[in-house]
Amino acid sequence: MTVLYKANMVRGAEWARFFAERAPDVPFRLWPDIGDAADVRYLVAWVPPDDIATTFPNLELVFSVGAGVDQFDATKVPAHIPLVRMLEPGIAETMVEYVTMVVLALHRDLLHFIDQQKQQLWREIRITPAKRRGVGVMGLGQLGQAVLERLKAFGFPLLGWNRSPRDIAGVTCYAGPDTLPDFLAQSDILVCLLPLTDETRGILNADLFARLPRGASLVNVGRGPHLVEADFLAALDSGALSGAVLDVADPEPLPEGHPFWSHPRILLTPHNASMTTPDTAVDFVLDVIDRHRRGEELPGRVDRSRGY
């Protein structure tokens, strides 16, 4: 009953140490040292190997090391094998830190001050009170709800939009495509935390930007393909958007010379907003394995019809 890890090898060494401490009876291997492929019951991966079904004939569970699974080709994972996305608390904690940081930076015009410093320009920008700056979060899963909970402390009017209805104290929630225009009209800072699906691919486009308050800001911590690059650059150049923080891109990394690298109103980070913490991730994986053995419902199990 082997657990096979195929992702970042530096963090993989930490996974191996925590497995040895907490489940010494469970064989744990790091890719490409798979041992006897017939013994592999559980695969933990960022991108799984090809030919899963034939390579690992006794596979029972596949875990994504991230909160999303869009990097998987789900057609290569047999339908009878549950696909589980990571729900360990370290992902939420680091995402909350990042989004809080960049929302406050955009709220207090930090991108503009950085640009002014480069120009050796000393010019004040009038402060907008938080109570007059609406923050809208698209995607109200575990991460979106955690972000909104932390942002409550700053006094922003908070809004949330989701495919299905949510009820969150202190947050004005919207659900479904018909409500999207009303949500956007109040979102001075828009945070995208949506999963990447056929329905959400390209959702950050010219039509969406036109529905935001003029001069709004964007935070994309979802996936690069959510964003239509040409529409985004046009919105920045026209003043429809005043600035953006992007933690994701398409492709990753961006090629040399891409306009995002040098745009004065874009801050780029290298898909680093959140990160799986090996310590708590191992606990999550072991808990899911125990639940699977007992025939219980699996937290984080992906609904393949929805893609998340």
PDB file of C-alpha atoms in Angstrom:
ATOM      1  CA  MET A   1       0.000   0.000   0.000  1.00  0.00           C
ATOM      2  CA  THR A   2       2.435   2.644  -1.241  1.00  0.00           C
ATOM      3  CA  VAL A   3       1.871   6.421  -1.348  1.00  0.00           C
ATOM      4  CA  LEU A   4       3.727   7.943  -4.327  1.00  0.00           C
ATOM      5  CA  TYR A   5       4.579  11.670  -4.409  1.00  0.00           C
ATOM      6  CA  LYS A   6       5.217  13.430  -7.729  1.00  0.00           C
ATOM      7  CA  ALA A   7       5.634  17.187  -7.320  1.00  0.00           C
ATOM      8  CA  ASN A   8       8.242  19.605  -5.941  1.00  0.00           C
ATOM      9  CA  MET A   9      11.118  17.384  -4.818  1.00  0.00           C
ATOM     10  CA  VAL A  10      12.412  19.754  -2.143  1.00  0.00           C
ATOM     11  CA  ARG A  11       9.051  19.779  -0.407  1.00  0.00           C
ATOM     12  CA  GLY A  12       8.750  16.076  -1.209  1.00  0.00           C
ATOM     13  CA  ALA A  13      11.621  15.387   1.189  1.00  0.00           C
ATOM     14  CA  GLU A  14       9.574  17.100   3.907  1.00  0.00           C
ATOM     15  CA  TRP A  15       6.550  14.989   3.009  1.00  0.00           C
ATOM     16  CA  ALA A  16       8.697  11.882   3.383  1.00  0.00           C
ATOM     17  CA  ARG A  17       9.868  12.969   6.831  1.00  0.00           C
ATOM     18  CA  PHE A  18       6.325  13.689   8.068  1.00  0.00           C
ATOM     19  CA  PHE A  19       5.035  10.392   6.666  1.00  0.00           C
ATOM     20  CA  ALA A  20       7.833   8.523   8.441  1.00  0.00           C
ATOM     21  CA  GLU A  21       6.870  10.227  11.707  1.00  0.00           C
ATOM     22  CA  ARG A  22       3.091   9.912  11.460  1.00  0.00           C
ATOM     23  CA  ALA A  23       2.507   6.791   9.391  1.00  0.00           C
ATOM     24  CA  PRO A  24       5.660   4.663   9.616  1.00  0.00           C
ATOM     25  CA  ASP A  25       3.723   1.612   8.460  1.00  0.00           C
ATOM     26  CA  VAL A  26       2.791   3.271   5.149  1.00  0.00           C
ATOM     27  CA  PRO A  27       5.482   3.014   2.430  1.00  0.00           C
ATOM     28  CA  PHE A  28       6.137   6.454   0.933  1.00  0.00           C
ATOM     29  CA  ARG A  29       8.093   6.990  -2.285  1.00  0.00           C
ATOM     30  CA  LEU A  30       9.272  10.002  -4.277  1.00  0.00           C
ATOM     31  CA  TRP A  31       8.960  10.008  -8.064  1.00  0.00           C
ATOM     32  CA  PRO A  32      10.620   8.518 -10.111  1.00  0.00           C
ATOM     33  CA  ASP A  33      11.463   5.864  -7.515  1.00  0.00           C
ATOM     34  CA  ILE A  34       8.083   4.128  -7.732  1.00  0.00           C
ATOM     35  CA  GLY A  35       9.163   0.698  -6.518  1.00  0.00           C
ATOM     36  CA  ASP A  36       6.650  -1.978  -7.462  1.00  0.00           C
ATOM     37  CA  ALA A  37       3.966  -0.119  -9.437  1.00  0.00           C
ATOM     38  CA  ALA A  38       1.385  -2.699  -8.385  1.00  0.00           C
ATOM     39  CA  ASP A  39       1.840  -1.594  -4.756  1.00  0.00           C
ATOM     40  CA  VAL A  40       1.000   2.066  -5.449  1.00  0.00           C
ATOM     41  CA  ARG A  41      -2.475   2.733  -4.051  1.00  0.00           C
ATOM     42  CA  TYR A  42      -2.302   6.515  -3.571  1.00  0.00           C
ATOM     43  CA  LEU A  43      -0.781   9.138  -5.868  1.00  0.00           C
ATOM     44  CA  VAL A  44      -0.069  12.710  -4.728  1.00  0.00           C
ATOM     45  CA  ALA A  45       0.872  14.889  -7.706  1.00  0.00           C
ATOM     46  CA  TRP A  46       0.867  18.326  -9.296  1.00  0.00           C
ATOM     47  CA  VAL A  47       0.882  16.824 -12.788  1.00  0.00           C
ATOM     48  CA  PRO A  48       0.295  13.064 -12.821  1.00  0.00           C
ATOM     49  CA  PRO A  49       2.317  10.720 -15.012  1.00  0.00           C
ATOM     50  CA  ASP A  50       0.903   9.493 -18.304  1.00  0.00           C
ATOM     51  CA  ASP A  51      -0.922   6.192 -18.546  1.00  0.00           C
ATOM     52  CA  ILE A  52      -2.002   6.145 -14.904  1.00  0.00           C
ATOM     53  CA  ALA A  53      -4.404   3.267 -15.392  1.00  0.00           C
ATOM     54  CA  THR A  54      -1.872   0.905 -16.951  1.00  0.00           C
ATOM     55  CA  THR A  55       1.149   2.059 -14.921  1.00  0.00           C
ATOM     56  CA  PHE A  56      -0.592   1.718 -11.548  1.00  0.00           C
ATOM     57  CA  PRO A  57      -3.194  -1.045 -11.897  1.00  0.00           C
ATOM     58  CA  ASN A  58      -4.220  -0.958  -8.219  1.00  0.00           C
ATOM     59  CA  LEU A  59      -4.470   2.806  -7.758  1.00  0.00           C
ATOM     60  CA  GLU A  60      -7.308   3.849  -5.416  1.00  0.00           C
ATOM     61  CA  LEU A  61      -6.978   7.625  -4.951  1.00  0.00           C
ATOM     62  CA  VAL A  62      -5.331  10.546  -6.747  1.00  0.00           C
ATOM     63  CA  PHE A  63      -4.554  13.736  -4.815  1.00  0.00           C
ATOM     64  CA  SER A  64      -3.713  17.128  -6.282  1.00  0.00           C
ATOM     65  CA  VAL A  65      -1.043  18.889  -4.211  1.00  0.00           C
ATOM     66  CA  GLY A  66      -2.811  22.178  -4.991  1.00  0.00           C
ATOM     67  CA  ALA A  67      -6.242  23.631  -4.324  1.00  0.00           C
ATOM     68  CA  GLY A  68      -7.147  23.252  -8.011  1.00  0.00           C
ATOM     69  CA  VAL A  69      -7.110  20.377 -10.478  1.00  0.00           C
ATOM     70  CA  ASP A  70      -7.205  22.200 -13.813  1.00  0.00           C
ATOM     71  CA  GLN A  71      -3.582  21.156 -14.428  1.00  0.00           C
ATOM     72  CA  PHE A  72      -4.813  17.539 -14.560  1.00  0.00           C
ATOM     73  CA  ASP A  73      -6.062  15.856 -17.684  1.00  0.00           C
ATOM     74  CA  ALA A  74      -8.960  14.213 -15.898  1.00  0.00           C
ATOM     75  CA  THR A  75      -9.609  11.926 -18.840  1.00  0.00           C
ATOM     76  CA  LYS A  76      -6.396  10.094 -17.949  1.00  0.00           C
ATOM     77  CA  VAL A  77      -7.646   9.349 -14.439  1.00  0.00           C
ATOM     78  CA  PRO A  78     -10.097   6.439 -14.626  1.00  0.00           C
ATOM     79  CA  ALA A  79     -13.614   7.435 -13.601  1.00  0.00           C
ATOM     80  CA  HIS A  80     -13.727   4.929 -10.742  1.00  0.00           C
ATOM     81  CA  ILE A  81     -10.689   6.525  -9.037  1.00  0.00           C
ATOM     82  CA  PRO A  82     -11.612   9.536  -6.856  1.00  0.00           C
ATOM     83  CA  LEU A  83      -9.693  12.730  -7.597  1.00  0.00           C
ATOM     84  CA  VAL A  84      -9.148  14.834  -4.461  1.00  0.00           C
ATOM     85  CA  ARG A  85      -7.996  18.464  -4.302  1.00  0.00           C
ATOM     86  CA  MET A  86      -5.959  19.705  -1.374  1.00  0.00           C
ATOM     87  CA  LEU A  87      -7.954  21.290   1.463  1.00  0.00           C
ATOM     88  CA  GLU A  88      -5.197  21.536   4.038  1.00  0.00           C
ATOM     89  CA  PRO A  89      -5.249  24.782   6.088  1.00  0.00           C
ATOM     90  CA  GLY A  90      -1.832  26.037   4.953  1.00  0.00           C
ATOM     91  CA  ILE A  91      -3.206  26.842   1.488  1.00  0.00           C
ATOM     92  CA  ALA A  92      -5.986  28.992   2.929  1.00  0.00           C
ATOM     93  CA  GLU A  93      -3.714  30.744   5.424  1.00  0.00           C
ATOM     94  CA  THR A  94      -1.143  31.765   2.833  1.00  0.00           C
ATOM     95  CA  MET A  95      -3.833  32.831   0.345  1.00  0.00           C
ATOM     96  CA  VAL A  96      -5.475  35.005   2.986  1.00  0.00           C
ATOM     97  CA  GLU A  97      -2.130  36.686   3.724  1.00  0.00           C
ATOM     98  CA  TYR A  98      -1.492  37.376   0.053  1.00  0.00           C
ATOM     99  CA  VAL A  99      -4.926  38.702  -0.857  1.00  0.00           C
ATOM    100  CA  THR A 100      -5.074  40.887   2.250  1.00  0.00           C
ATOM    101  CA  MET A 101      -1.648  42.297   1.374  1.00  0.00           C
ATOM    102  CA  VAL A 102      -2.513  43.152  -2.229  1.00  0.00           C
ATOM    103  CA  VAL A 103      -6.027  44.442  -1.532  1.00  0.00           C
ATOM    104  CA  LEU A 104      -4.551  46.886   0.978  1.00  0.00           C
ATOM    105  CA  ALA A 105      -1.774  47.790  -1.460  1.00  0.00           C
ATOM    106  CA  LEU A 106      -4.303  48.574  -4.189  1.00  0.00           C
ATOM    107  CA  HIS A 107      -6.581  50.391  -1.745  1.00  0.00           C
ATOM    108  CA  ARG A 108      -3.693  52.637  -0.633  1.00  0.00           C
ATOM    109  CA  ASP A 109      -2.413  53.204  -4.217  1.00  0.00           C
ATOM    110  CA  LEU A 110       0.922  51.443  -3.696  1.00  0.00           C
ATOM    111  CA  LEU A 111       1.395  50.674  -7.406  1.00  0.00           C
ATOM    112  CA  HIS A 112       1.076  54.363  -8.212  1.00  0.00           C
ATOM    113  CA  PHE A 113       3.600  55.321  -5.525  1.00  0.00           C
ATOM    114  CA  ILE A 114       6.080  52.743  -6.828  1.00  0.00           C
ATOM    115  CA  ASP A 115       5.730  54.238 -10.306  1.00  0.00           C
ATOM    116  CA  GLN A 116       6.111  57.772  -8.944  1.00  0.00           C
ATOM    117  CA  GLN A 117       9.309  56.783  -7.136  1.00  0.00           C
ATOM    118  CA  LYS A 118      10.766  55.496 -10.398  1.00  0.00           C
ATOM    119  CA  GLN A 119       9.958  58.893 -11.927  1.00  0.00           C
ATOM    120  CA  GLN A 120      11.348  60.738  -8.848  1.00  0.00           C
ATOM    121  CA  LEU A 121       7.924  62.296  -8.496  1.00  0.00           C
ATOM    122  CA  TRP A 122       6.672  63.438  -5.059  1.00  0.00           C
ATOM    123  CA  ARG A 123       2.904  63.730  -5.291  1.00  0.00           C
ATOM    124  CA  GLU A 124       0.248  62.845  -2.757  1.00  0.00           C
ATOM    125  CA  ILE A 125      -2.846  60.838  -3.636  1.00  0.00           C
ATOM    126  CA  ARG A 126      -5.969  61.542  -1.649  1.00  0.00           C
ATOM    127  CA  ILE A 127      -6.908  58.636   0.615  1.00  0.00           C
ATOM    128  CA  THR A 128     -10.246  56.922  -0.020  1.00  0.00           C
ATOM    129  CA  PRO A 129     -11.815  55.594   3.209  1.00  0.00           C
ATOM    130  CA  ALA A 130     -12.193  51.818   3.266  1.00  0.00           C
ATOM    131  CA  LYS A 131     -15.938  52.175   3.827  1.00  0.00           C
ATOM    132  CA  ARG A 132     -16.168  53.680   0.322  1.00  0.00           C
ATOM    133  CA  ARG A 133     -14.136  50.984  -1.433  1.00  0.00           C
ATOM    134  CA  GLY A 134     -16.093  47.864  -2.296  1.00  0.00           C
ATOM    135  CA  VAL A 135     -14.138  44.618  -2.476  1.00  0.00           C
ATOM    136  CA  GLY A 136     -15.707  41.845  -4.529  1.00  0.00           C
ATOM    137  CA  VAL A 137     -14.539  38.224  -4.446  1.00  0.00           C
ATOM    138  CA  MET A 138     -15.426  35.887  -7.310  1.00  0.00           C
ATOM    139  CA  GLY A 139     -15.460  32.306  -6.044  1.00  0.00           C
ATOM    140  CA  LEU A 140     -16.803  31.547  -2.575  1.00  0.00           C
ATOM    141  CA  GLY A 141     -15.217  28.211  -1.803  1.00  0.00           C
ATOM    142  CA  GLN A 142     -12.865  27.585   1.099  1.00  0.00           C
ATOM    143  CA  LEU A 143     -10.341  30.192  -0.064  1.00  0.00           C
ATOM    144  CA  GLY A 144     -12.839  32.898  -0.989  1.00  0.00           C
ATOM    145  CA  GLN A 145     -14.663  32.618   2.318  1.00  0.00           C
ATOM    146  CA  ALA A 146     -11.395  32.707   4.280  1.00  0.00           C
ATOM    147  CA  VAL A 147     -10.279  35.839   2.415  1.00  0.00           C
ATOM    148  CA  LEU A 148     -13.564  37.635   3.062  1.00  0.00           C
ATOM    149  CA  GLU A 149     -13.459  36.744   6.748  1.00  0.00           C
ATOM    150  CA  ARG A 150     -10.048  38.401   7.144  1.00  0.00           C
ATOM    151  CA  LEU A 151     -11.019  41.484   5.113  1.00  0.00           C
ATOM    152  CA  LYS A 152     -13.934  42.216   7.441  1.00  0.00           C
ATOM    153  CA  ALA A 153     -11.494  43.800   9.891  1.00  0.00           C
ATOM    154  CA  PHE A 154     -10.750  46.722   7.558  1.00  0.00           C
ATOM    155  CA  GLY A 155     -14.253  48.050   7.047  1.00  0.00           C
ATOM    156  CA  PHE A 156     -14.601  47.497   3.304  1.00  0.00           C
ATOM    157  CA  PRO A 157     -18.078  46.840   1.918  1.00  0.00           C
ATOM    158  CA  LEU A 158     -17.659  43.162   1.003  1.00  0.00           C
ATOM    159  CA  LEU A 159     -19.332  41.345  -1.863  1.00  0.00           C
ATOM    160  CA  GLY A 160     -19.141  37.783  -3.094  1.00  0.00           C
ATOM    161  CA  TRP A 161     -20.176  36.084  -6.325  1.00  0.00           C
ATOM    162  CA  ASN A 162     -20.483  32.362  -6.878  1.00  0.00           C
ATOM    163  CA  ARG A 163     -22.027  29.835  -9.227  1.00  0.00           C
ATOM    164  CA  SER A 164     -24.314  28.550  -6.468  1.00  0.00           C
ATOM    165  CA  PRO A 165     -25.851  30.532  -3.564  1.00  0.00           C
ATOM    166  CA  ARG A 166     -23.856  31.252  -0.430  1.00  0.00           C
ATOM    167  CA  ASP A 167     -24.862  32.958   2.815  1.00  0.00           C
ATOM    168  CA  ILE A 168     -21.903  34.648   4.524  1.00  0.00           C
ATOM    169  CA  ALA A 169     -22.366  36.998   7.478  1.00  0.00           C
ATOM    170  CA  GLY A 170     -21.241  40.527   6.661  1.00  0.00           C
ATOM    171  CA  VAL A 171     -20.973  39.835   2.915  1.00  0.00           C
ATOM    172  CA  THR A 172     -23.492  40.716   0.210  1.00  0.00           C
ATOM    173  CA  CYS A 173     -23.622  37.519  -1.821  1.00  0.00           C
ATOM    174  CA  TYR A 174     -24.678  37.047  -5.444  1.00  0.00           C
ATOM    175  CA  ALA A 175     -25.169  33.795  -7.331  1.00  0.00           C
ATOM    176  CA  GLY A 176     -25.388  32.940 -11.010  1.00  0.00           C
ATOM    177  CA  PRO A 177     -24.660  34.825 -14.226  1.00  0.00           C
ATOM    178  CA  ASP A 178     -27.746  37.039 -14.036  1.00  0.00           C
ATOM    179  CA  THR A 179     -26.471  38.704 -10.854  1.00  0.00           C
ATOM    180  CA  LEU A 180     -22.929  39.285 -12.085  1.00  0.00           C
ATOM    181  CA  PRO A 181     -23.523  42.862 -13.389  1.00  0.00           C
ATOM    182  CA  ASP A 182     -24.894  44.042 -10.013  1.00  0.00           C
ATOM    183  CA  PHE A 183     -21.946  42.452  -8.197  1.00  0.00           C
ATOM    184  CA  LEU A 184     -19.381  44.002 -10.542  1.00  0.00           C
ATOM    185  CA  ALA A 185     -20.919  47.487 -10.368  1.00  0.00           C
ATOM    186  CA  GLN A 186     -20.024  47.656  -6.655  1.00  0.00           C
ATOM    187  CA  SER A 187     -16.554  46.051  -6.829  1.00  0.00           C
ATOM    188  CA  ASP A 188     -13.841  48.722  -6.754  1.00  0.00           C
ATOM    189  CA  ILE A 189     -11.299  45.979  -6.109  1.00  0.00           C
ATOM    190  CA  LEU A 190     -12.129  42.680  -7.806  1.00  0.00           C
ATOM    191  CA  VAL A 191     -10.507  39.457  -6.598  1.00  0.00           C
ATOM    192  CA  CYS A 192     -10.743  36.386  -8.859  1.00  0.00           C
ATOM    193  CA  LEU A 193     -10.601  33.117  -6.919  1.00  0.00           C
ATOM    194  CA  LEU A 194     -12.663  31.075  -9.349  1.00  0.00           C
ATOM    195  CA  PRO A 195     -11.773  27.550 -10.387  1.00  0.00           C
ATOM    196  CA  LEU A 196     -10.811  27.238 -14.042  1.00  0.00           C
ATOM    197  CA  THR A 197     -13.619  25.557 -15.980  1.00  0.00           C
ATOM    198  CA  ASP A 198     -15.058  25.862 -19.465  1.00  0.00           C
ATOM    199  CA  GLU A 199     -17.526  28.408 -18.070  1.00  0.00           C
ATOM    200  CA  THR A 200     -14.912  30.590 -16.338  1.00  0.00           C
ATOM    201  CA  ARG A 201     -12.165  30.513 -18.965  1.00  0.00           C
ATOM    202  CA  GLY A 202     -11.820  34.074 -20.321  1.00  0.00           C
ATOM    203  CA  ILE A 203     -14.288  35.515 -17.811  1.00  0.00           C
ATOM    204  CA  LEU A 204     -11.974  38.471 -17.082  1.00  0.00           C
ATOM    205  CA  ASN A 205     -12.702  40.185 -20.377  1.00  0.00           C
ATOM    206  CA  ALA A 206     -13.722  43.522 -21.885  1.00  0.00           C
ATOM    207  CA  ASP A 207     -17.389  43.102 -21.006  1.00  0.00           C
ATOM    208  CA  LEU A 208     -16.572  42.390 -17.369  1.00  0.00           C
ATOM    209  CA  PHE A 209     -14.123  45.297 -17.098  1.00  0.00           C
ATOM    210  CA  ALA A 210     -16.729  47.677 -18.550  1.00  0.00           C
ATOM    211  CA  ARG A 211     -19.163  46.716 -15.785  1.00  0.00           C
ATOM    212  CA  LEU A 212     -16.740  47.591 -12.976  1.00  0.00           C
ATOM    213  CA  PRO A 213     -16.595  51.119 -11.517  1.00  0.00           C
ATOM    214  CA  ARG A 214     -14.208  53.165 -13.650  1.00  0.00           C
ATOM    215  CA  GLY A 215     -10.696  52.982 -12.234  1.00  0.00           C
ATOM    216  CA  ALA A 216     -11.289  49.692 -10.450  1.00  0.00           C
ATOM    217  CA  SER A 217      -8.417  47.321  -9.624  1.00  0.00           C
ATOM    218  CA  LEU A 218      -8.007  43.611 -10.327  1.00  0.00           C
ATOM    219  CA  VAL A 219      -6.426  40.790  -8.348  1.00  0.00           C
ATOM    220  CA  ASN A 220      -6.146  37.477 -10.189  1.00  0.00           C
ATOM    221  CA  VAL A 221      -5.194  34.573  -7.947  1.00  0.00           C
ATOM    222  CA  GLY A 222      -7.297  32.072  -9.912  1.00  0.00           C
ATOM    223  CA  ARG A 223      -5.647  30.886 -13.113  1.00  0.00           C
ATOM    224  CA  GLY A 224      -3.984  32.632 -16.034  1.00  0.00           C
ATOM    225  CA  PRO A 225      -6.585  31.552 -18.621  1.00  0.00           C
ATOM    226  CA  HIS A 226      -9.293  33.411 -16.698  1.00  0.00           C
ATOM    227  CA  LEU A 227      -7.810  36.604 -18.165  1.00  0.00           C
ATOM    228  CA  VAL A 228      -8.150  37.830 -21.753  1.00  0.00           C
ATOM    229  CA  GLU A 229      -4.817  39.628 -22.073  1.00  0.00           C
ATOM    230  CA  ALA A 230      -5.667  42.011 -24.916  1.00  0.00           C
ATOM    231  CA  ASP A 231      -8.870  43.154 -23.176  1.00  0.00           C
ATOM    232  CA  PHE A 232      -6.990  43.581 -19.914  1.00  0.00           C
ATOM    233  CA  LEU A 233      -4.230  45.733 -21.397  1.00  0.00           C
ATOM    234  CA  ALA A 234      -6.809  47.848 -23.230  1.00  0.00           C
ATOM    235  CA  ALA A 235      -8.708  48.381 -19.954  1.00  0.00           C
ATOM    236  CA  LEU A 236      -5.515  49.533 -18.220  1.00  0.00           C
ATOM    237  CA  ASP A 237      -4.588  51.861 -21.069  1.00  0.00           C
ATOM    238  CA  SER A 238      -8.071  53.416 -21.184  1.00  0.00           C
ATOM    239  CA  GLY A 239      -8.282  53.958 -17.431  1.00  0.00           C
ATOM    240  CA  ALA A 240     -11.134  51.479 -17.004  1.00  0.00           C
ATOM    241  CA  LEU A 241      -8.708  49.667 -14.703  1.00  0.00           C
ATOM    242  CA  SER A 242      -6.218  51.608 -12.581  1.00  0.00           C
ATOM    243  CA  GLY A 243      -4.004  48.694 -11.594  1.00  0.00           C
ATOM    244  CA  ALA A 244      -3.725  44.961 -11.112  1.00  0.00           C
ATOM    245  CA  VAL A 245      -1.887  42.302  -9.178  1.00  0.00           C
ATOM    246  CA  LEU A 246      -1.475  39.011 -11.021  1.00  0.00           C
ATOM    247  CA  ASP A 247      -0.175  35.869  -9.354  1.00  0.00           C
ATOM    248  CA  VAL A 248      -1.019  33.662 -12.327  1.00  0.00           C
ATOM    249  CA  ALA A 249      -0.350  33.844 -16.054  1.00  0.00           C
ATOM    250  CA  ASP A 250      -0.704  31.900 -19.263  1.00  0.00           C
ATOM    251  CA  PRO A 251       1.831  30.488 -19.914  1.00  0.00           C
ATOM    252  CA  GLU A 252       3.864  30.235 -16.733  1.00  0.00           C
ATOM    253  CA  PRO A 253       6.442  31.633 -16.656  1.00  0.00           C
ATOM    254  CA  LEU A 254       5.675  34.480 -19.043  1.00  0.00           C
ATOM    255  CA  PRO A 255       8.120  34.776 -21.933  1.00  0.00           C
ATOM    256  CA  GLU A 256      10.802  37.438 -22.000  1.00  0.00           C
ATOM    257  CA  GLY A 257       9.466  40.713 -23.378  1.00  0.00           C
ATOM    258  CA  HIS A 258       5.829  40.053 -22.464  1.00  0.00           C
ATOM    259  CA  PRO A 259       4.084  43.403 -21.770  1.00  0.00           C
ATOM    260  CA  PHE A 260       3.071  42.361 -18.249  1.00  0.00           C
ATOM    261  CA  TRP A 261       6.728  42.408 -17.137  1.00  0.00           C
ATOM    262  CA  SER A 262       7.189  46.137 -17.629  1.00  0.00           C
ATOM    263  CA  HIS A 263       3.706  47.629 -17.323  1.00  0.00           C
ATOM    264  CA  PRO A 264       3.765  50.294 -14.588  1.00  0.00           C
ATOM    265  CA  ARG A 265       0.298  49.378 -13.282  1.00  0.00           C
ATOM    266  CA  ILE A 266       0.826  45.612 -13.062  1.00  0.00           C
ATOM    267  CA  LEU A 267       2.492  43.792 -10.189  1.00  0.00           C
ATOM    268  CA  LEU A 268       3.450  40.211 -11.023  1.00  0.00           C
ATOM    269  CA  THR A 269       4.213  37.411  -8.585  1.00  0.00           C
ATOM    270  CA  PRO A 270       5.274  33.886  -9.677  1.00  0.00           C
ATOM    271  CA  HIS A 271       2.197  31.812  -8.734  1.00  0.00           C
ATOM    272  CA  ASN A 272       3.216  32.225  -5.138  1.00  0.00           C
ATOM    273  CA  ALA A 273       0.040  33.506  -3.458  1.00  0.00           C
ATOM    274  CA  SER A 274      -0.531  30.248  -1.618  1.00  0.00           C
ATOM    275  CA  MET A 275       1.484  27.132  -1.070  1.00  0.00           C
ATOM    276  CA  THR A 276       0.738  23.694   0.269  1.00  0.00           C
ATOM    277  CA  THR A 277       2.350  23.213   3.674  1.00  0.00           C
ATOM    278  CA  PRO A 278       3.814  19.692   3.925  1.00  0.00           C
ATOM    279  CA  ASP A 279       3.152  19.404   7.659  1.00  0.00           C
ATOM    280  CA  THR A 280      -0.616  19.912   7.470  1.00  0.00           C
ATOM    281  CA  ALA A 281      -0.923  18.454   3.954  1.00  0.00           C
ATOM    282  CA  VAL A 282       0.318  15.073   5.180  1.00  0.00           C
ATOM    283  CA  ASP A 283      -2.323  15.138   7.918  1.00  0.00           C
ATOM    284  CA  PHE A 284      -5.004  15.878   5.301  1.00  0.00           C
ATOM    285  CA  VAL A 285      -3.860  13.048   3.014  1.00  0.00           C
ATOM    286  CA  LEU A 286      -3.719  10.539   5.865  1.00  0.00           C
ATOM    287  CA  ASP A 287      -7.194  11.582   7.023  1.00  0.00           C
ATOM    288  CA  VAL A 288      -8.642  11.149   3.518  1.00  0.00           C
ATOM    289  CA  ILE A 289      -6.983   7.743   3.167  1.00  0.00           C
ATOM    290  CA  ASP A 290      -8.519   6.637   6.486  1.00  0.00           C
ATOM    291  CA  ARG A 291     -11.934   7.910   5.384  1.00  0.00           C
ATOM    292  CA  HIS A 292     -11.582   6.065   2.078  1.00  0.00           C
ATOM    293  CA  ARG A 293     -10.769   2.818   3.855  1.00  0.00           C
ATOM    294  CA  ARG A 294     -13.903   3.235   5.992  1.00  0.00           C
ATOM    295  CA  GLY A 295     -16.057   3.986   2.968  1.00  0.00           C
ATOM    296  CA  GLU A 296     -16.859   7.529   4.126  1.00  0.00           C
ATOM    297  CA  GLU A 297     -17.354  10.718   2.126  1.00  0.00           C
ATOM    298  CA  LEU A 298     -14.038  12.253   1.009  1.00  0.00           C
ATOM    299  CA  PRO A 299     -13.366  15.949   1.700  1.00  0.00           C
ATOM    300  CA  GLY A 300     -12.073  17.713  -1.406  1.00  0.00           C
ATOM    301  CA  ARG A 301     -13.418  15.107  -3.815  1.00  0.00           C
ATOM    302  CA  VAL A 302     -13.687  16.664  -7.273  1.00  0.00           C
ATOM    303  CA  ASP A 303     -17.018  16.680  -9.074  1.00  0.00           C
ATOM    304  CA  ARG A 304     -15.774  15.904 -12.570  1.00  0.00           C
ATOM    305  CA  SER A 305     -18.927  17.267 -14.183  1.00  0.00           C
ATOM    306  CA  ARG A 306     -18.057  20.690 -12.736  1.00  0.00           C
ATOM    307  CA  GLY A 307     -14.277  20.423 -12.905  1.00  0.00           C
ATOM    308  CA  TYR A 308     -13.682  21.247  -9.222  1.00  0.00           C
TER     309      TYR A 308
END
